[in-house]
mmCIF file of C-alpha atoms in Angstrom:
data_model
loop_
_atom_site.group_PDB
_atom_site.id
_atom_site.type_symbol
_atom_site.label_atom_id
_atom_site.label_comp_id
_atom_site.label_asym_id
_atom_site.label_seq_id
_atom_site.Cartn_x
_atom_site.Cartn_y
_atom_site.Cartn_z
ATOM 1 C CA UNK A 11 7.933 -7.755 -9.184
ATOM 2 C CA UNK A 12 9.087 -5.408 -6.448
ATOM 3 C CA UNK A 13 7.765 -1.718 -6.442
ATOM 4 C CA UNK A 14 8.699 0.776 -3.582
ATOM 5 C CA UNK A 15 7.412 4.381 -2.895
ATOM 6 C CA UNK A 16 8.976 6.111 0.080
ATOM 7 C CA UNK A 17 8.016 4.079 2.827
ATOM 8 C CA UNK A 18 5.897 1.588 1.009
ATOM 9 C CA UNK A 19 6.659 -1.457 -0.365
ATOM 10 C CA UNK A 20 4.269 -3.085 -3.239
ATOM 11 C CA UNK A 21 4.994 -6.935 -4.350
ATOM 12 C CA UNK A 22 3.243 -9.086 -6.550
ATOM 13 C CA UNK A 23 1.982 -12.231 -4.728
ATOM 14 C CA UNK A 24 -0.360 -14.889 -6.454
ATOM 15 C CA UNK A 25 -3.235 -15.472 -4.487
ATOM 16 C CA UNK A 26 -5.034 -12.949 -2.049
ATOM 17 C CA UNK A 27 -5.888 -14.035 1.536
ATOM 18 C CA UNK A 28 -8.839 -15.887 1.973
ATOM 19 C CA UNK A 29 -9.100 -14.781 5.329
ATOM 20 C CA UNK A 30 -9.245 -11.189 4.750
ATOM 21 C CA UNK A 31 -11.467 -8.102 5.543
ATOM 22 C CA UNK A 32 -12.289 -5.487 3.106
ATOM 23 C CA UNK A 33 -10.761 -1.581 2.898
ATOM 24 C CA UNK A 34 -13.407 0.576 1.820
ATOM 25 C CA UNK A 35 -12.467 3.421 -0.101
ATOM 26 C CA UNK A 36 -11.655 7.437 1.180
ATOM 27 C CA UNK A 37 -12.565 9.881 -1.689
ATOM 28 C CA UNK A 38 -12.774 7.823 -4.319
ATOM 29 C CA UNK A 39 -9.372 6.447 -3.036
ATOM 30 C CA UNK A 40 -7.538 3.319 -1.460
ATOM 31 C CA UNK A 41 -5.166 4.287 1.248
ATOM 32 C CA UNK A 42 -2.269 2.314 1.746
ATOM 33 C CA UNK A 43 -0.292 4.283 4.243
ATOM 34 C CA UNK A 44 -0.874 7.712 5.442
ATOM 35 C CA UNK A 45 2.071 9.591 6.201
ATOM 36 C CA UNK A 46 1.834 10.803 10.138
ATOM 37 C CA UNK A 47 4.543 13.673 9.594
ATOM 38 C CA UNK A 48 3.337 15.189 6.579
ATOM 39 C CA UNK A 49 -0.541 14.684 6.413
ATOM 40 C CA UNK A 50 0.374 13.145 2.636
ATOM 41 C CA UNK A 51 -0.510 9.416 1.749
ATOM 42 C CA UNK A 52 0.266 6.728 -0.914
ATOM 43 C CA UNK A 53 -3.284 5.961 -2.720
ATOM 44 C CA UNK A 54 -4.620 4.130 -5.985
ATOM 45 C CA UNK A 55 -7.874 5.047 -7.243
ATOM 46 C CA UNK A 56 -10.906 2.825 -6.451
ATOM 47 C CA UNK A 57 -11.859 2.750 -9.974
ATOM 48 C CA UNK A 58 -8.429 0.975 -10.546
ATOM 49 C CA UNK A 59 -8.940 -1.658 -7.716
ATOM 50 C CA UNK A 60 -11.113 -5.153 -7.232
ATOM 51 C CA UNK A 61 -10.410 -5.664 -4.059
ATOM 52 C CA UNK A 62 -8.210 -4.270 -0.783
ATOM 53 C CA UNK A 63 -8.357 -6.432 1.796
ATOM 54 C CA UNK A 64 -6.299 -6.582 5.571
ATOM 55 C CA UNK A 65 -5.663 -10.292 6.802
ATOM 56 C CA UNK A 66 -5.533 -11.248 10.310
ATOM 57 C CA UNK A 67 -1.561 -10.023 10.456
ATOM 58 C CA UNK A 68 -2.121 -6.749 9.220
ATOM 59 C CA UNK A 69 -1.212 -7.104 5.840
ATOM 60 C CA UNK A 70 -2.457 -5.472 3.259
ATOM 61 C CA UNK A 71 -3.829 -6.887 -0.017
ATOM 62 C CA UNK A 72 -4.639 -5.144 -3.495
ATOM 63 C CA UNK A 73 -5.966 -6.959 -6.666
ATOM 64 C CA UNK A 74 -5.935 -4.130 -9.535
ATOM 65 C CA UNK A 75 -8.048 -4.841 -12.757
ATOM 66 C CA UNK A 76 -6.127 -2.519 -14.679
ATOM 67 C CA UNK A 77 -3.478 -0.189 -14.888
ATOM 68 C CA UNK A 78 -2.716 2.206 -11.645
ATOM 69 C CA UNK A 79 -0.868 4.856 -10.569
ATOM 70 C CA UNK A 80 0.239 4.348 -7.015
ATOM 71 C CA UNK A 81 0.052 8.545 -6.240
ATOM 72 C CA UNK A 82 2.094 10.686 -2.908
ATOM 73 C CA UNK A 83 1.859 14.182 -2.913
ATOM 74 C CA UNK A 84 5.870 14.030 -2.466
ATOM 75 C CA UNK A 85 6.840 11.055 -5.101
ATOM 76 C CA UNK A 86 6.630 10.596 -8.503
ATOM 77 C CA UNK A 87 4.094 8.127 -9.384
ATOM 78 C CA UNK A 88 4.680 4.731 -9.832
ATOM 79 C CA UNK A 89 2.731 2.397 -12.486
ATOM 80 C CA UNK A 90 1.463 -0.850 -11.508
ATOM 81 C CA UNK A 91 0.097 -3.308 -13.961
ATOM 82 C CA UNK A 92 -3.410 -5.573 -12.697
ATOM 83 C CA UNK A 93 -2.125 -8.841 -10.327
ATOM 84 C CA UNK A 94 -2.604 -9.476 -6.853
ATOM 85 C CA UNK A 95 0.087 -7.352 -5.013
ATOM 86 C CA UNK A 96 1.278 -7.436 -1.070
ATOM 87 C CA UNK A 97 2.106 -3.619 0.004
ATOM 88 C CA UNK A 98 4.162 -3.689 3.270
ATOM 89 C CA UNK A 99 4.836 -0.702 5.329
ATOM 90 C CA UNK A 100 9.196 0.343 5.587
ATOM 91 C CA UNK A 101 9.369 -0.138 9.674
ATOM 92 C CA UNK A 102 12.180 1.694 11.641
ATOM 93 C CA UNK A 103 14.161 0.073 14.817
ATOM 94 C CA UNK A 104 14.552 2.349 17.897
ATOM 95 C CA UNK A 105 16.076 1.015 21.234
ATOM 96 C CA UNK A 106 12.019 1.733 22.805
ATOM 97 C CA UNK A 107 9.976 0.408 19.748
ATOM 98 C CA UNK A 108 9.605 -0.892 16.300
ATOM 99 C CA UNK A 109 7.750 1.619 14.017
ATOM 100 C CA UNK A 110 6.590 2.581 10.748
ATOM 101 C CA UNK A 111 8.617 5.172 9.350
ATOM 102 C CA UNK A 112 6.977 8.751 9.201
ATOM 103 C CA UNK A 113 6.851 9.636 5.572
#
């Protein structure tokens, strides 16, 4: 299952990283991506998650226990059922650099 929010992409993998370090929470709140242009970001409550974890590449991991609403201040929300889910960041190609799009 493929989700996408703006500049975020959410997919549901099987198993998490083993290899992975832990995300700690922001105001009650896991951050996947903050948005650089606006000041908004794409969040799921903490209550909602098991773990968030970044492995070794960057990646981001999120097993949900339960229901979530994946929430940005400028999209409607988006409903994600508990699994094991892979959220990538939309990247942009310039002739200088390859970046993550502003949101």
């Amino acid at each position: 299952m493929l989700y996408r929010q703006g500049d975020v992409l959410i997919e549901s993998v099987v198993d998490m990283p083993s290899d992975a370090t832990t995300v700690k929470p922001v105001d009650g709140r896991i951050i996947l991506a903050h948005g650089k242009a606006t000041g908004h970001h794409h969040s799921i409550s903490a209550t909602d998650v098991d773990l968030a974890a970044i492995d070794a590449d960057g990646n981001m991991f999120l097993r949900l226990c339960r229901d979530s609403a994946l929430i940005h201040q400028e999209h409607a929300p988006i409903n994600l059922k508990p699994g094991n889910y892979r959220v990538t960041r939309q990247r942009e190609y310039s002739p200088e650099v390859i970046r993550n799009v502003a949101d």
